[in-house]
mmCIF file of C-alpha atoms and ligand atoms in Angstrom:
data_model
loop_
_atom_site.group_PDB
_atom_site.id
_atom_site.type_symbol
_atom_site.label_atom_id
_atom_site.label_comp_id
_atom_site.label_asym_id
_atom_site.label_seq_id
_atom_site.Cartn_x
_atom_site.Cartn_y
_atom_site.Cartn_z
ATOM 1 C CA UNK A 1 201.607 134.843 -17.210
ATOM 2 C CA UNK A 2 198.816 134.222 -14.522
ATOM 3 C CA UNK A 3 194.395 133.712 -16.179
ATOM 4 C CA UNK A 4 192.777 134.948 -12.885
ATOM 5 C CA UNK A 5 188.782 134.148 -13.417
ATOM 6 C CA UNK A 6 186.961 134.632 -9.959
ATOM 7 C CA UNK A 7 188.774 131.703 -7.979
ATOM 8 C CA UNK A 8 190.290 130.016 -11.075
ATOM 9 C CA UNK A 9 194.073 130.840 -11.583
ATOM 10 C CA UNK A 10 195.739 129.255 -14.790
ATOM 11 C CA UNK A 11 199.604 129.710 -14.965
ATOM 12 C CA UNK A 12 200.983 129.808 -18.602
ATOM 13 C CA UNK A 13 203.364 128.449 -20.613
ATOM 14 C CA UNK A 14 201.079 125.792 -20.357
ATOM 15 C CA UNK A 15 199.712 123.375 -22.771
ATOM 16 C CA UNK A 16 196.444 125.135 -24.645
ATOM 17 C CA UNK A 17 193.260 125.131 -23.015
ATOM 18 C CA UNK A 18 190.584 123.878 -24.388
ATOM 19 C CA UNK A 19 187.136 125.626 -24.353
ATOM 20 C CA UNK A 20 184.095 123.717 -25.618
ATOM 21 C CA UNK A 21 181.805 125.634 -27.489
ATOM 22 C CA UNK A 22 177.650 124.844 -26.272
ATOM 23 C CA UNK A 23 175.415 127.140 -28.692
ATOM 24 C CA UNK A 24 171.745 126.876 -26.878
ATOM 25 C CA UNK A 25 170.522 129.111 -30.109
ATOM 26 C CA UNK A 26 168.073 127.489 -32.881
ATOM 27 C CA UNK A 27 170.150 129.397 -35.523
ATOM 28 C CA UNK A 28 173.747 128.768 -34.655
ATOM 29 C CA UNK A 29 175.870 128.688 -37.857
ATOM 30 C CA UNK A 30 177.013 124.557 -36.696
ATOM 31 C CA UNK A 31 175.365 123.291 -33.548
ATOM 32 C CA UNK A 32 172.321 125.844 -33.531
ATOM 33 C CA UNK A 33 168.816 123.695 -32.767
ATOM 34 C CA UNK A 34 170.556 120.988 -30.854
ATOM 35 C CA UNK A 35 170.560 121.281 -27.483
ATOM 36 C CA UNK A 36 167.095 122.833 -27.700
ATOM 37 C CA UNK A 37 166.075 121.161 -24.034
ATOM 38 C CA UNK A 38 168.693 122.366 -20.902
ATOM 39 C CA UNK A 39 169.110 118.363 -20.070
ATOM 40 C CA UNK A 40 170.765 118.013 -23.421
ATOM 41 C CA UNK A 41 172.581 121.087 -23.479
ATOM 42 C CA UNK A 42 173.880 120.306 -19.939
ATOM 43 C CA UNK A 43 174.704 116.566 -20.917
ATOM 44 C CA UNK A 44 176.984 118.084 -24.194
ATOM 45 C CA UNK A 45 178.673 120.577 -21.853
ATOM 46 C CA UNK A 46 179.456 117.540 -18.952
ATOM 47 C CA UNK A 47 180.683 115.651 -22.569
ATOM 48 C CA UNK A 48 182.884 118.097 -23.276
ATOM 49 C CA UNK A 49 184.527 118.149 -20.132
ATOM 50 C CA UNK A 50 184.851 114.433 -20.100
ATOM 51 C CA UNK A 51 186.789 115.051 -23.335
ATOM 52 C CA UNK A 52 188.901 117.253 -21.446
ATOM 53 C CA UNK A 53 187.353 120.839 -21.952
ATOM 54 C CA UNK A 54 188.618 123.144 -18.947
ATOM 55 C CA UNK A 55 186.252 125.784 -20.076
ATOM 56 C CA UNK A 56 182.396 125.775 -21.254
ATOM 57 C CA UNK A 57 181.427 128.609 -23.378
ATOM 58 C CA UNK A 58 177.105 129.140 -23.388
ATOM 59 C CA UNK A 59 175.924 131.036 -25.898
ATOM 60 C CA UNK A 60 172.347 131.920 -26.263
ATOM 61 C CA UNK A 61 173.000 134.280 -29.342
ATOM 62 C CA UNK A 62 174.123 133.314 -32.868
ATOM 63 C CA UNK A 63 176.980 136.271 -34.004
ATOM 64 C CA UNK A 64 176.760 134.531 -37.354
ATOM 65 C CA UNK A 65 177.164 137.182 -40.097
ATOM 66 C CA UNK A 66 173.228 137.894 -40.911
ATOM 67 C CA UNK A 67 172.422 136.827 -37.729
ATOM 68 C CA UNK A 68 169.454 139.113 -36.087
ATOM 69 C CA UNK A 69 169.567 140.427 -32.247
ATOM 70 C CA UNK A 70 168.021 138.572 -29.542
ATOM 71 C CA UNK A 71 166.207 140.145 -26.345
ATOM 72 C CA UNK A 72 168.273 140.148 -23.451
ATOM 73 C CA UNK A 73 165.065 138.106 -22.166
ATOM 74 C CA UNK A 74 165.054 135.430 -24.795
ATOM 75 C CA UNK A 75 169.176 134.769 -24.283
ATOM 76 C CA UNK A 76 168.750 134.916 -20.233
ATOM 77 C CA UNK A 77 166.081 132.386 -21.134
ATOM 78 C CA UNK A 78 168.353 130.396 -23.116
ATOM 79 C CA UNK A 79 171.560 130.455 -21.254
ATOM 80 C CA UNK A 80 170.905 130.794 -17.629
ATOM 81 C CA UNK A 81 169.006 127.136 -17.082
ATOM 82 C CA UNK A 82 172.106 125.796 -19.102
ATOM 83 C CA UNK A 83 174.619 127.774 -16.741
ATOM 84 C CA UNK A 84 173.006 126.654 -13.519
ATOM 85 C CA UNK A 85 172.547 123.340 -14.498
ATOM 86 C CA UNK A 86 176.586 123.106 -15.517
ATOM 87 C CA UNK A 87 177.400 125.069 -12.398
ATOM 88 C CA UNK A 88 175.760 122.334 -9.970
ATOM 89 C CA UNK A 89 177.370 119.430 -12.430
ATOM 90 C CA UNK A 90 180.873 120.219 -13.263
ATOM 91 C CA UNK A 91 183.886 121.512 -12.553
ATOM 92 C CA UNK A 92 185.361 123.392 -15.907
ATOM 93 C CA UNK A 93 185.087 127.141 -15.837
ATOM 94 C CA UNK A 94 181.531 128.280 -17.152
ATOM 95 C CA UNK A 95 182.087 131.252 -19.475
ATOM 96 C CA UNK A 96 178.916 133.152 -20.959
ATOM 97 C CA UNK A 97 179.539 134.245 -24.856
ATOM 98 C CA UNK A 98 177.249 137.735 -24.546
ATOM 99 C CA UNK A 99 177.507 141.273 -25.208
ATOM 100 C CA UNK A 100 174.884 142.100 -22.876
ATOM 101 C CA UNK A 101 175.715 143.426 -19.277
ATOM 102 C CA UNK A 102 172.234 142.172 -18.045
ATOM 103 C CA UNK A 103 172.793 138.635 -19.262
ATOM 104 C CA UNK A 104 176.669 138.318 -18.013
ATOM 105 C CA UNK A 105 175.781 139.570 -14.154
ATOM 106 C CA UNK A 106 172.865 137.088 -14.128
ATOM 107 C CA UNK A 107 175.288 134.614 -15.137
ATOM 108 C CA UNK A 108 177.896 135.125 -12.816
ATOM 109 C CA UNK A 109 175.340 135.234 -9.892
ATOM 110 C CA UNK A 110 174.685 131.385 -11.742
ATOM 111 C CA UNK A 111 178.423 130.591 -11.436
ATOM 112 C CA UNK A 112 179.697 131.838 -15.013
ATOM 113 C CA UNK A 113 183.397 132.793 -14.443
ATOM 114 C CA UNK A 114 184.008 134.200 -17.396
ATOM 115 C CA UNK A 115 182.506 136.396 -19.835
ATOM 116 C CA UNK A 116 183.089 136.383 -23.481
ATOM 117 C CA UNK A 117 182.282 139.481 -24.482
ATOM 118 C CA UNK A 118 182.210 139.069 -28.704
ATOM 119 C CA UNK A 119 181.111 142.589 -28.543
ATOM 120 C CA UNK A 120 184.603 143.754 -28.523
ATOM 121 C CA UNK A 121 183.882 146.334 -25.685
ATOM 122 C CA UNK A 122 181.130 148.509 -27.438
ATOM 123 C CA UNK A 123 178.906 148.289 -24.476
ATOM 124 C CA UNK A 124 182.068 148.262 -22.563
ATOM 125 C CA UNK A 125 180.410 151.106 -19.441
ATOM 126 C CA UNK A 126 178.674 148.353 -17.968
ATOM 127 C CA UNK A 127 180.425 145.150 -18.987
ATOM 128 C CA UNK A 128 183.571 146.064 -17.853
ATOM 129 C CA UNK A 129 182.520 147.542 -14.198
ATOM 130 C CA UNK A 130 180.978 144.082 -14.019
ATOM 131 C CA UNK A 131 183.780 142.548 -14.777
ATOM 132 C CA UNK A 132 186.214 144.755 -12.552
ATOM 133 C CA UNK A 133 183.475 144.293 -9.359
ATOM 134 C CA UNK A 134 183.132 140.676 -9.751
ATOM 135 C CA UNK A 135 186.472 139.734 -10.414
ATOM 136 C CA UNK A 136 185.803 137.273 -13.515
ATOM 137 C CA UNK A 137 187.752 136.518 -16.719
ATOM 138 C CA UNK A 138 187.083 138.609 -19.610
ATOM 139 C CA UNK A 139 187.344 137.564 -23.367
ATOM 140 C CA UNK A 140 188.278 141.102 -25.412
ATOM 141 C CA UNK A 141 187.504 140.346 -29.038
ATOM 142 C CA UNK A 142 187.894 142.311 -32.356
ATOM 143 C CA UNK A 143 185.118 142.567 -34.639
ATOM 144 C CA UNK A 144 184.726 145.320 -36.987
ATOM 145 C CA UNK A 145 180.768 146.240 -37.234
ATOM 146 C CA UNK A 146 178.285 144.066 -35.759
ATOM 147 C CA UNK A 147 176.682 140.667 -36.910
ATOM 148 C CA UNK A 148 173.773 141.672 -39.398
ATOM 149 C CA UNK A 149 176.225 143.702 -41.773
ATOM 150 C CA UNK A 150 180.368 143.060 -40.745
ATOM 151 C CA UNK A 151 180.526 141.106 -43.517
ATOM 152 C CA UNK A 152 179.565 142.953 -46.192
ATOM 153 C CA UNK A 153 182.604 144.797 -47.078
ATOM 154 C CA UNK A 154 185.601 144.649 -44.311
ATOM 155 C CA UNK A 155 187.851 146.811 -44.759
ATOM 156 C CA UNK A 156 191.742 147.002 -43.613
ATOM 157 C CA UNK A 157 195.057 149.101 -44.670
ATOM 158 C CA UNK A 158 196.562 146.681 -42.108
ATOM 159 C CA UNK A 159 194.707 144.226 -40.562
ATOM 160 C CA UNK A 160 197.495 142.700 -38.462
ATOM 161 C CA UNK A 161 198.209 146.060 -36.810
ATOM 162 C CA UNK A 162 194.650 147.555 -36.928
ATOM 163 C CA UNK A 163 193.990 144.729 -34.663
ATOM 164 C CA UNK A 164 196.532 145.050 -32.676
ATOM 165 C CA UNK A 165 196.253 148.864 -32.310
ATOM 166 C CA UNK A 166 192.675 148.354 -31.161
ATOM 167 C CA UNK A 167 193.024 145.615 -28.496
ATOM 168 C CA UNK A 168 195.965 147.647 -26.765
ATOM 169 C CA UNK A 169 193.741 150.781 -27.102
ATOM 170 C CA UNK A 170 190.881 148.584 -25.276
ATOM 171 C CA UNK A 171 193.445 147.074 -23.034
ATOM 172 C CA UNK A 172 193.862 150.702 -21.487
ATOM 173 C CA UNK A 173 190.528 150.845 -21.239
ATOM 174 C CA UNK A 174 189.933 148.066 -19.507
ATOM 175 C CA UNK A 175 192.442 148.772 -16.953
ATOM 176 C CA UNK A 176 191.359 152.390 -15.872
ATOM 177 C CA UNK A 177 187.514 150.775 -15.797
ATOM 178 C CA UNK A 178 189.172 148.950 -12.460
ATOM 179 C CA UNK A 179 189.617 145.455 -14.550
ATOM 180 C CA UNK A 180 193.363 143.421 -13.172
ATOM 181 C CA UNK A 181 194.608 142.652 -16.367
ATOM 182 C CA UNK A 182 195.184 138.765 -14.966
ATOM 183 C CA UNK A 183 191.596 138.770 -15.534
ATOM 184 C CA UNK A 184 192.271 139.599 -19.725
ATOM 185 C CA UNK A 185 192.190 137.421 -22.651
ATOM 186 C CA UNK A 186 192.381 138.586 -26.467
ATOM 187 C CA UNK A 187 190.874 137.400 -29.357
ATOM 188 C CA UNK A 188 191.616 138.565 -32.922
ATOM 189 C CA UNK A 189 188.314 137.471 -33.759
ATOM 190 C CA UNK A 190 188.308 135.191 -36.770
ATOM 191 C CA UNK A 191 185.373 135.962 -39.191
ATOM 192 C CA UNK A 192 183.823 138.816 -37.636
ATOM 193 C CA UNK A 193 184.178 141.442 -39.891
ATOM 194 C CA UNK A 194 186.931 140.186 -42.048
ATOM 195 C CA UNK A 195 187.582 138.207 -45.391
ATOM 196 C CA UNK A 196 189.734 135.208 -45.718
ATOM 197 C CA UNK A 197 192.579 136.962 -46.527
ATOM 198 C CA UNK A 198 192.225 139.349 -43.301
ATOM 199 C CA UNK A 199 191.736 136.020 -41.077
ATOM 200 C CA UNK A 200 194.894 134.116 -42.907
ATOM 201 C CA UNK A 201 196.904 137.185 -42.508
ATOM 202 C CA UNK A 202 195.970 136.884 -38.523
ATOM 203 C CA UNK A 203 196.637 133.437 -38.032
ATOM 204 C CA UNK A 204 199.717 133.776 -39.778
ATOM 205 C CA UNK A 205 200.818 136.125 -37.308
ATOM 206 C CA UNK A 206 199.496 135.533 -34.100
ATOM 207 C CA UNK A 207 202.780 135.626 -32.804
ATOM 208 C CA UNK A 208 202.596 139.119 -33.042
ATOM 209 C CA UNK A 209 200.179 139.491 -30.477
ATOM 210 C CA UNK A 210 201.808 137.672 -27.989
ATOM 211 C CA UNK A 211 203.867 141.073 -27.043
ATOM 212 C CA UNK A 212 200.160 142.298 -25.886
ATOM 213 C CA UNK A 213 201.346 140.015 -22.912
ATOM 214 C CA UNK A 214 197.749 138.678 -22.224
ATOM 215 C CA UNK A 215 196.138 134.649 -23.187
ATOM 216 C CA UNK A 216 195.135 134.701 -26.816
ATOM 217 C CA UNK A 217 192.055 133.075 -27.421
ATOM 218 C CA UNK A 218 191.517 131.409 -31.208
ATOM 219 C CA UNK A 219 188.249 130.432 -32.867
ATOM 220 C CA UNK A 220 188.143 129.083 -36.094
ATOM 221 C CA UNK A 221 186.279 125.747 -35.307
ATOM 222 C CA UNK A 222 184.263 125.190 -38.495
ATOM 223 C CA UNK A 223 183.975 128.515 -39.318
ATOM 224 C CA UNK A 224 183.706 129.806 -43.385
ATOM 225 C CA UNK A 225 187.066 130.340 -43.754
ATOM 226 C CA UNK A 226 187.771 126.485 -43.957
ATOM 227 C CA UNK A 227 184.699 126.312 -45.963
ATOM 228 C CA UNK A 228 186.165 128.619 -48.508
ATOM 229 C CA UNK A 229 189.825 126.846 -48.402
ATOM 230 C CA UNK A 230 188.411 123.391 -49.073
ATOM 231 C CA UNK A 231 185.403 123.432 -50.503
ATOM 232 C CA UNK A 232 183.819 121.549 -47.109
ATOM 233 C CA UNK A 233 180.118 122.048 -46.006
ATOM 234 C CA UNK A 234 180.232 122.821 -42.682
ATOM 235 C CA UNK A 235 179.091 119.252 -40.893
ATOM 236 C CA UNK A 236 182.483 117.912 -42.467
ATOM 237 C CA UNK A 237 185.555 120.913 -41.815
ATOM 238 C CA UNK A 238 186.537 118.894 -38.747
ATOM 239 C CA UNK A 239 189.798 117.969 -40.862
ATOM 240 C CA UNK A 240 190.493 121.520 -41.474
ATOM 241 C CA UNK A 241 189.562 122.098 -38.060
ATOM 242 C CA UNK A 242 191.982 120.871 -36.670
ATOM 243 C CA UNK A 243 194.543 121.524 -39.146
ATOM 244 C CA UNK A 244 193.786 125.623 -38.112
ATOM 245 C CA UNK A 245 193.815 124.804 -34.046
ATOM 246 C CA UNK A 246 197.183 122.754 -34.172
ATOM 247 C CA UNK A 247 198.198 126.038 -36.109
ATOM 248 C CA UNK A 248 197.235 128.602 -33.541
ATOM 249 C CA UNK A 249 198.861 126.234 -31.152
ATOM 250 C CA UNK A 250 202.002 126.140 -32.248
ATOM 251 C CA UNK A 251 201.240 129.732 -32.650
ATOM 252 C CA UNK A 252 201.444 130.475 -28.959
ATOM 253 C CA UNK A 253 197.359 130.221 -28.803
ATOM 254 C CA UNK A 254 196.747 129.859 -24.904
ATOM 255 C CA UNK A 255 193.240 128.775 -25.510
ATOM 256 C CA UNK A 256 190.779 127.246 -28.302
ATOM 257 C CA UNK A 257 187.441 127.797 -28.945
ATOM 258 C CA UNK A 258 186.623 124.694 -30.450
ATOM 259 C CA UNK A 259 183.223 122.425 -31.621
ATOM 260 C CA UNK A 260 184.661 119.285 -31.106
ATOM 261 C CA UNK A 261 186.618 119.043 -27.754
ATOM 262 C CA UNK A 262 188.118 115.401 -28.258
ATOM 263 C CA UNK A 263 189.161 115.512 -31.588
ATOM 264 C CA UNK A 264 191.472 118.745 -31.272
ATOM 265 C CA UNK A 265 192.803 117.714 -27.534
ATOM 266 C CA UNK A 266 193.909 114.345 -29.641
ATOM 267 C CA UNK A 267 195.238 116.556 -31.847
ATOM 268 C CA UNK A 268 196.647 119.405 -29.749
ATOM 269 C CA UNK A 269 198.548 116.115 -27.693
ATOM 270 C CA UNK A 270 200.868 115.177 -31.134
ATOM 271 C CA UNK A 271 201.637 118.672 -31.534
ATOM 272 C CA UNK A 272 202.907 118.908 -27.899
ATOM 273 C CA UNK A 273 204.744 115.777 -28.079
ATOM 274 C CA UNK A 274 206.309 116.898 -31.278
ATOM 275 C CA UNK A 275 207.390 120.754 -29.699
ATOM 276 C CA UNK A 276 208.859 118.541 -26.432
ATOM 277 C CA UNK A 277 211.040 116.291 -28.393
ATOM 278 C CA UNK A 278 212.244 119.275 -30.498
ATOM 279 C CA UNK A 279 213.819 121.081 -27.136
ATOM 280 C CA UNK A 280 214.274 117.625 -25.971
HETATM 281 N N1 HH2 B 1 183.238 132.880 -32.489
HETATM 282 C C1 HH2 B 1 181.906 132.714 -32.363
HETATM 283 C C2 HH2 B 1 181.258 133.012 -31.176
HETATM 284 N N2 HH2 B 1 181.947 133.448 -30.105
HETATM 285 N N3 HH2 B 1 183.981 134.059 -29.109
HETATM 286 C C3 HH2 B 1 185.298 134.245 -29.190
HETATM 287 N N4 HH2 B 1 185.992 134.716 -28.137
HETATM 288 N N5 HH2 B 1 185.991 133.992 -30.356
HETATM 289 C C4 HH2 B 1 185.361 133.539 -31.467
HETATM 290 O O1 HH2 B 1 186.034 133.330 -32.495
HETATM 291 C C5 HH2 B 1 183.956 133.332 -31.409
HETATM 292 C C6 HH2 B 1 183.284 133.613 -30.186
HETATM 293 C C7 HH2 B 1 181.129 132.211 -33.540
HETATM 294 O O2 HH2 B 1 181.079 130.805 -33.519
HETATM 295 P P1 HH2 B 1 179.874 129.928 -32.949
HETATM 296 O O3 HH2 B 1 179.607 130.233 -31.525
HETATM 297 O O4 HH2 B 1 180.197 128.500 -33.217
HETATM 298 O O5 HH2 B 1 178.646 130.310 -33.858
HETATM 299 P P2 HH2 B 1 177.406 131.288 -33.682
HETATM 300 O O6 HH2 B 1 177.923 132.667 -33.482
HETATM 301 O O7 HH2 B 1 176.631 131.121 -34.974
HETATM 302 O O8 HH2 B 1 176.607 130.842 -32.489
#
């Protein structure tokens, strides 16, 4: 299975990739507030690819549940010095977390080659002719509702194939809009617009979606669902952290979304070792 992102190409089975996660919001549920200034923001995102992150993810709007919109403005503002101060710096793939078409074409023009589009499609008649024109990597992600309410009462008969159902329905989609479907990868979407059972019932069977035949991104870094297991404030679910993304790995996760890009490579490398002595 071939990732085609503008003149990236990734060939899986692979080991995962790792994609560093650089909020540049002041309300981000974990690192919101701390790269206020672009020189820090920049420095964390040349960090995590020291660490060994092959992809930077900017994001210049919380999708917290609660969280309120942001002008397409205020996130350009945000995420494009970030963007073109990584682009001149390093060599991981720059990917823009944004649902708004105006924000991923400036962007790309900055060097982003990849958008991840949270928005699960909805303002899909001008992301995804974007996305077909300019030949990057698109991120297809589930949420049911949007931010400010999806967590109020989610709601599935079947959440596994509900899912499913809806990222093959959006994978046609996609595909007539002109997009190569190298250029997809799926998300179930952890937290947005689901309860913990909903998001343990998905991780316990992302192998499922592997027959969609596209990269499955996973994001669970820090997110409530480990603060609702354990108990853990969110500055300390790094244990169950990592605990979730050697899970999706041995899943068949082809890429993590992760906080803290050291930590789960270190982590992702036993897991590895452990499935290579198995066949070994
Ligand atoms: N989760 C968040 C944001 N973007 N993108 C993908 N593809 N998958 C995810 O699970 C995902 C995502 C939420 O996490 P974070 O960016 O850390 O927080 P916030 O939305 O508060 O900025």
């Amino acid at each position: 299975m071939i990732l085609s992102a503008l003149h990236h190409r990734i060939e899986f089975p692979r080991p995962p990739v790792v994609m560093g996660i650089l909020n540049v919001t002041p309300d981000s549920f974990f690192d919101g507030g701390r790269f206020a200034h672009v020189e820090q923001a920049v420095e964390h995102g040349l960090r995590m690819e020291a660490e060994g992150a092959e992809v930077i993810d900017v994001g210049g709007e919380s999708t917290r549940p609660g969280a309120a919109d942001v002008s397409e403005e205020e996130e350009c503002s945000r995420v494009l010095p970030v963007i073109a101060g990584l682009s001149a710096r390093c060599r991981a793939m720059i990917s823009v977390d944004t649902r708004k078409p105006g924000v991923a074409r400036r962007a790309i023009d900055l060097g982003a080659c990849i958008v991840n589009d949270v928005g699960a499609g909805e303002r899909c008649s001008e992301l995804w002719p974007l996305v077909a024109e300019s030949g990057v990597g698109y991120v297809l992600m589930h949420m049911q509702g949007a931010p400010a309410t999806m967590q109020q009462s989610p709601r599935y008969e079947d959440v596994v194939g509900q899912v499913k159902r809806f990222l093959e329905v959006r994978m046609e989609g996609i595909l007539s809009a002109g997009v190569r479907s190298e250029q997809v990868m799926l998300d179930v979407g952890i937290g947005f617009g689901k309860r913990l059972e909903h998001n343990l019932k998905l991780l316990a069977c992302l192998g499922e979606f592997k027959g969609l035949g596209r990269p499955l991104v996973t994001g669970l870094s820090r997110k409530s669902m480990i603060g609702e297991l354990t108990g853990a404030a969110v500055e300390n679910r790094l244990p169950g952290s990592l605990a979730g993304a050697c899970w999706a790995a041995m899943s068949g996760t082809e890429i993590l979304r992760v906080h803290d890009v050291g930590e789960t490579i270190q982590a992702l490398r036993v897991v590895e070792a452990l499935s290579r002595a198995r066949l070994a």
